[in-house]
mmCIF file of C-alpha atoms in Angstrom:
data_model
loop_
_atom_site.group_PDB
_atom_site.id
_atom_site.type_symbol
_atom_site.label_atom_id
_atom_site.label_comp_id
_atom_site.label_asym_id
_atom_site.label_seq_id
_atom_site.Cartn_x
_atom_site.Cartn_y
_atom_site.Cartn_z
ATOM 1 C CA MET A 1 -13.433 12.848 -0.104
ATOM 2 C CA GLU A 2 -10.812 11.153 -2.220
ATOM 3 C CA ALA A 3 -11.486 13.494 -5.143
ATOM 4 C CA SER A 4 -10.173 16.407 -3.062
ATOM 5 C CA TYR A 5 -6.783 14.673 -2.978
ATOM 6 C CA ARG A 6 -6.505 14.178 -6.717
ATOM 7 C CA ILE A 7 -3.303 15.723 -7.974
ATOM 8 C CA TYR A 8 -2.044 15.067 -11.461
ATOM 9 C CA ASP A 9 1.397 13.670 -12.073
ATOM 10 C CA GLN A 10 3.131 16.268 -14.262
ATOM 11 C CA SER A 11 5.210 13.577 -15.998
ATOM 12 C CA ASN A 12 2.037 11.750 -17.087
ATOM 13 C CA SER A 13 -1.048 13.929 -17.521
ATOM 14 C CA ASN A 14 -3.242 10.824 -17.632
ATOM 15 C CA ARG A 15 -2.021 9.683 -14.204
ATOM 16 C CA CYS A 16 -3.900 10.915 -11.153
ATOM 17 C CA ILE A 17 -2.386 10.255 -7.727
ATOM 18 C CA THR A 18 -4.803 9.573 -4.875
ATOM 19 C CA PRO A 19 -4.497 8.223 -1.312
ATOM 20 C CA SER A 20 -5.325 4.796 -2.744
ATOM 21 C CA ASP A 21 -1.960 4.820 -4.544
ATOM 22 C CA PHE A 22 -0.115 5.446 -1.305
ATOM 23 C CA ILE A 23 -2.118 2.777 0.490
ATOM 24 C CA HIS A 24 -1.298 0.251 -2.211
ATOM 25 C CA TYR A 25 2.449 0.877 -1.977
ATOM 26 C CA MET A 26 2.369 1.008 1.830
ATOM 27 C CA ASN A 27 0.589 -2.368 1.927
ATOM 28 C CA MET A 28 3.114 -3.888 -0.444
ATOM 29 C CA SER A 29 5.993 -2.373 1.522
ATOM 30 C CA ILE A 30 4.779 -3.868 4.797
ATOM 31 C CA MET A 31 4.178 -7.246 3.166
ATOM 32 C CA ALA A 32 7.726 -7.146 1.798
ATOM 33 C CA VAL A 33 8.981 -6.796 5.388
ATOM 34 C CA LEU A 34 6.702 -9.633 6.497
ATOM 35 C CA PHE A 35 8.022 -11.899 3.747
ATOM 36 C CA CYS A 36 11.674 -10.956 4.384
ATOM 37 C CA GLU A 37 12.152 -9.068 1.100
ATOM 38 C CA PRO A 38 14.230 -5.984 2.033
ATOM 39 C CA ASP A 39 14.922 -4.998 -1.593
ATOM 40 C CA MET A 40 11.222 -4.991 -2.427
ATOM 41 C CA HIS A 41 10.540 -3.017 0.764
ATOM 42 C CA LYS A 42 13.023 -0.343 -0.353
ATOM 43 C CA GLU A 43 11.547 -0.248 -3.868
ATOM 44 C CA PHE A 44 7.952 0.198 -2.683
ATOM 45 C CA ASN A 45 9.104 2.920 -0.269
ATOM 46 C CA LYS A 46 10.944 4.644 -3.118
ATOM 47 C CA ILE A 47 7.817 4.693 -5.283
ATOM 48 C CA ALA A 48 5.617 5.977 -2.438
ATOM 49 C CA ASN A 49 8.131 8.727 -1.657
ATOM 50 C CA ALA A 50 8.338 9.685 -5.342
ATOM 51 C CA PHE A 51 4.542 10.104 -5.386
ATOM 52 C CA MET A 52 4.801 12.195 -2.218
ATOM 53 C CA GLN A 53 7.405 14.425 -3.930
ATOM 54 C CA ILE A 54 5.048 14.960 -6.877
ATOM 55 C CA ILE A 55 2.178 15.922 -4.586
ATOM 56 C CA THR A 56 4.318 18.149 -2.380
ATOM 57 C CA SER A 57 5.778 20.050 -5.331
ATOM 58 C CA ASP A 58 2.368 20.373 -6.990
ATOM 59 C CA ILE A 59 0.781 21.736 -3.811
ATOM 60 C CA SER A 60 3.552 24.244 -3.172
ATOM 61 C CA GLY A 61 3.292 25.538 -6.743
ATOM 62 C CA ASN A 62 -0.484 25.561 -7.028
ATOM 63 C CA SER A 63 -2.610 27.927 -4.968
ATOM 64 C CA LYS A 64 -5.849 25.973 -5.512
ATOM 65 C CA TYR A 65 -4.564 23.295 -3.108
ATOM 66 C CA LYS A 66 -3.416 25.784 -0.474
ATOM 67 C CA ASP A 67 -6.405 25.303 1.835
ATOM 68 C CA LYS A 68 -7.190 21.655 1.099
ATOM 69 C CA PRO A 69 -6.360 19.097 3.804
ATOM 70 C CA VAL A 70 -4.316 16.946 1.444
ATOM 71 C CA PHE A 71 -2.289 15.275 4.176
ATOM 72 C CA SER A 72 -5.142 14.684 6.632
ATOM 73 C CA HIS A 73 -5.667 11.073 5.548
ATOM 74 C CA TYR A 74 -4.324 8.758 8.267
ATOM 75 C CA VAL A 75 -1.745 7.166 5.950
ATOM 76 C CA LEU A 76 -0.618 10.402 4.284
ATOM 77 C CA SER A 77 -0.366 12.225 7.596
ATOM 78 C CA ASP A 78 2.667 10.076 8.477
ATOM 79 C CA LEU A 79 3.563 8.111 5.355
ATOM 80 C CA ASN A 80 7.244 7.718 6.238
ATOM 81 C CA GLY A 81 6.296 6.394 9.647
ATOM 82 C CA PHE A 82 4.016 3.755 8.130
ATOM 83 C CA LEU A 83 6.688 2.821 5.590
ATOM 84 C CA THR A 84 9.151 2.066 8.413
ATOM 85 C CA CYS A 85 6.840 -0.752 9.564
ATOM 86 C CA ASP A 86 7.508 -0.074 13.232
ATOM 87 C CA ILE A 87 5.307 -1.466 16.000
ATOM 88 C CA ASP A 88 3.491 1.807 16.737
ATOM 89 C CA HIS A 89 2.393 2.327 13.140
ATOM 90 C CA LEU A 90 1.381 -1.312 12.737
ATOM 91 C CA LYS A 91 -0.796 -0.951 15.852
ATOM 92 C CA ILE A 92 -2.494 2.079 14.275
ATOM 93 C CA LEU A 93 -3.249 0.067 11.135
ATOM 94 C CA SER A 94 -4.525 -2.850 13.200
ATOM 95 C CA TYR A 95 -6.719 -0.542 15.274
ATOM 96 C CA LYS A 96 -8.172 1.075 12.127
ATOM 97 C CA ARG A 97 -8.898 -2.325 10.581
ATOM 98 C CA HIS A 98 -10.600 -3.768 13.664
ATOM 99 C CA ASN A 99 -12.400 -0.647 14.938
ATOM 100 C CA THR A 100 -13.821 1.009 11.833
ATOM 101 C CA ASN A 101 -17.416 0.539 10.793
ATOM 102 C CA ARG A 102 -17.136 -1.325 7.507
ATOM 103 C CA ASN A 103 -20.681 -0.398 6.519
ATOM 104 C CA SER A 104 -19.813 3.277 6.717
ATOM 105 C CA THR A 105 -20.593 5.434 3.715
ATOM 106 C CA GLN A 106 -17.344 7.347 4.204
ATOM 107 C CA GLU A 107 -15.318 7.734 1.030
ATOM 108 C CA GLU A 108 -11.946 7.665 2.797
ATOM 109 C CA PRO A 109 -9.948 4.727 1.459
ATOM 110 C CA TYR A 110 -8.787 2.461 4.260
ATOM 111 C CA HIS A 111 -5.727 0.265 3.957
ATOM 112 C CA TRP A 112 -7.719 -2.975 3.767
ATOM 113 C CA TRP A 113 -9.628 -1.705 0.713
ATOM 114 C CA ALA A 114 -6.482 -2.380 -1.345
ATOM 115 C CA PHE A 115 -4.644 -5.642 -1.953
ATOM 116 C CA PRO A 116 -4.366 -7.932 0.028
ATOM 117 C CA TYR A 117 -7.737 -6.805 1.435
ATOM 118 C CA ASP A 118 -8.721 -9.225 4.211
ATOM 119 C CA TYR A 119 -6.967 -12.233 2.664
ATOM 120 C CA LEU A 120 -3.917 -11.488 4.788
ATOM 121 C CA VAL A 121 -4.063 -9.228 7.823
ATOM 122 C CA TYR A 122 -0.401 -8.379 7.332
ATOM 123 C CA GLU A 123 -0.136 -5.762 10.082
ATOM 124 C CA ASP A 124 -1.305 -8.299 12.682
ATOM 125 C CA GLU A 125 0.995 -10.992 11.286
ATOM 126 C CA LEU A 126 4.004 -8.661 11.432
ATOM 127 C CA LEU A 127 3.063 -7.588 14.966
ATOM 128 C CA LYS A 128 3.110 -11.282 15.962
ATOM 129 C CA VAL A 129 6.661 -11.532 14.628
ATOM 130 C CA TYR A 130 7.743 -8.332 16.414
ATOM 131 C CA ASN A 131 6.070 -9.397 19.671
ATOM 132 C CA GLY A 132 7.786 -12.792 19.635
ATOM 133 C CA GLU A 133 4.569 -14.782 19.203
ATOM 134 C CA THR A 134 6.041 -16.228 16.018
ATOM 135 C CA ASP A 135 9.747 -16.827 15.476
ATOM 136 C CA HIS A 136 9.512 -15.772 11.877
ATOM 137 C CA TYR A 137 7.036 -15.804 9.035
ATOM 138 C CA GLU A 138 7.460 -18.957 6.987
ATOM 139 C CA VAL A 139 8.151 -18.075 3.406
ATOM 140 C CA ASP A 140 7.958 -20.648 0.651
ATOM 141 C CA LYS A 141 9.438 -19.049 -2.446
ATOM 142 C CA SER A 142 9.206 -22.150 -4.602
ATOM 143 C CA ILE A 143 6.964 -21.989 -7.650
ATOM 144 C CA SER A 144 4.606 -24.910 -8.044
ATOM 145 C CA PRO A 145 4.706 -26.969 -11.246
ATOM 146 C CA THR A 146 1.196 -25.740 -12.105
ATOM 147 C CA VAL A 147 2.266 -22.104 -11.913
ATOM 148 C CA GLN A 148 5.424 -22.888 -13.908
ATOM 149 C CA ASP A 149 3.276 -24.458 -16.652
ATOM 150 C CA LEU A 150 1.032 -21.386 -16.689
ATOM 151 C CA MET A 151 4.042 -19.070 -16.957
ATOM 152 C CA VAL A 152 5.410 -21.060 -19.903
ATOM 153 C CA ALA A 153 1.989 -21.093 -21.615
ATOM 154 C CA ILE A 154 1.638 -17.316 -21.189
ATOM 155 C CA GLU A 155 5.125 -16.693 -22.542
ATOM 156 C CA LEU A 156 4.442 -18.939 -25.566
ATOM 157 C CA LYS A 157 1.160 -17.099 -26.219
ATOM 158 C CA VAL A 158 2.940 -13.743 -26.064
ATOM 159 C CA MET A 159 5.548 -14.973 -28.534
ATOM 160 C CA GLU A 160 2.783 -16.280 -30.790
ATOM 161 C CA LEU A 161 0.979 -12.931 -30.778
ATOM 162 C CA GLU A 162 4.091 -10.926 -31.611
#
């Protein structure tokens, strides 16, 4: 099913835009809201909307897509709604996650098939915040000494290879 959505980005002929791209940016956008990162939320929304512009302009100018249900995917059908991270759209995502047969052979990409997968059920966590079950989502933005050492080692290796 996903192949029917493939539309090539005119600015990069090697780049193919699929529903998975939108799902990735939607997931990151919602996580940005969860982690109190409004600038990142805006940036992920901007990228998703830019992809939508590419698809919309390609469909309107290309008759071979005229009869294809390009926007029938549950995320693409209301992308801007999902990007707003409101309660209704988060409930839809939560319902899809908890009520879809995971052993299905369907090829439709679901939002938990992209990062963060099941490691963080972000729509449920954000719903807890919105519903007052949690005052806020604790965010620790400090970088551990181990990660700092890794970052320095990577940077030194890059400099060495240049």
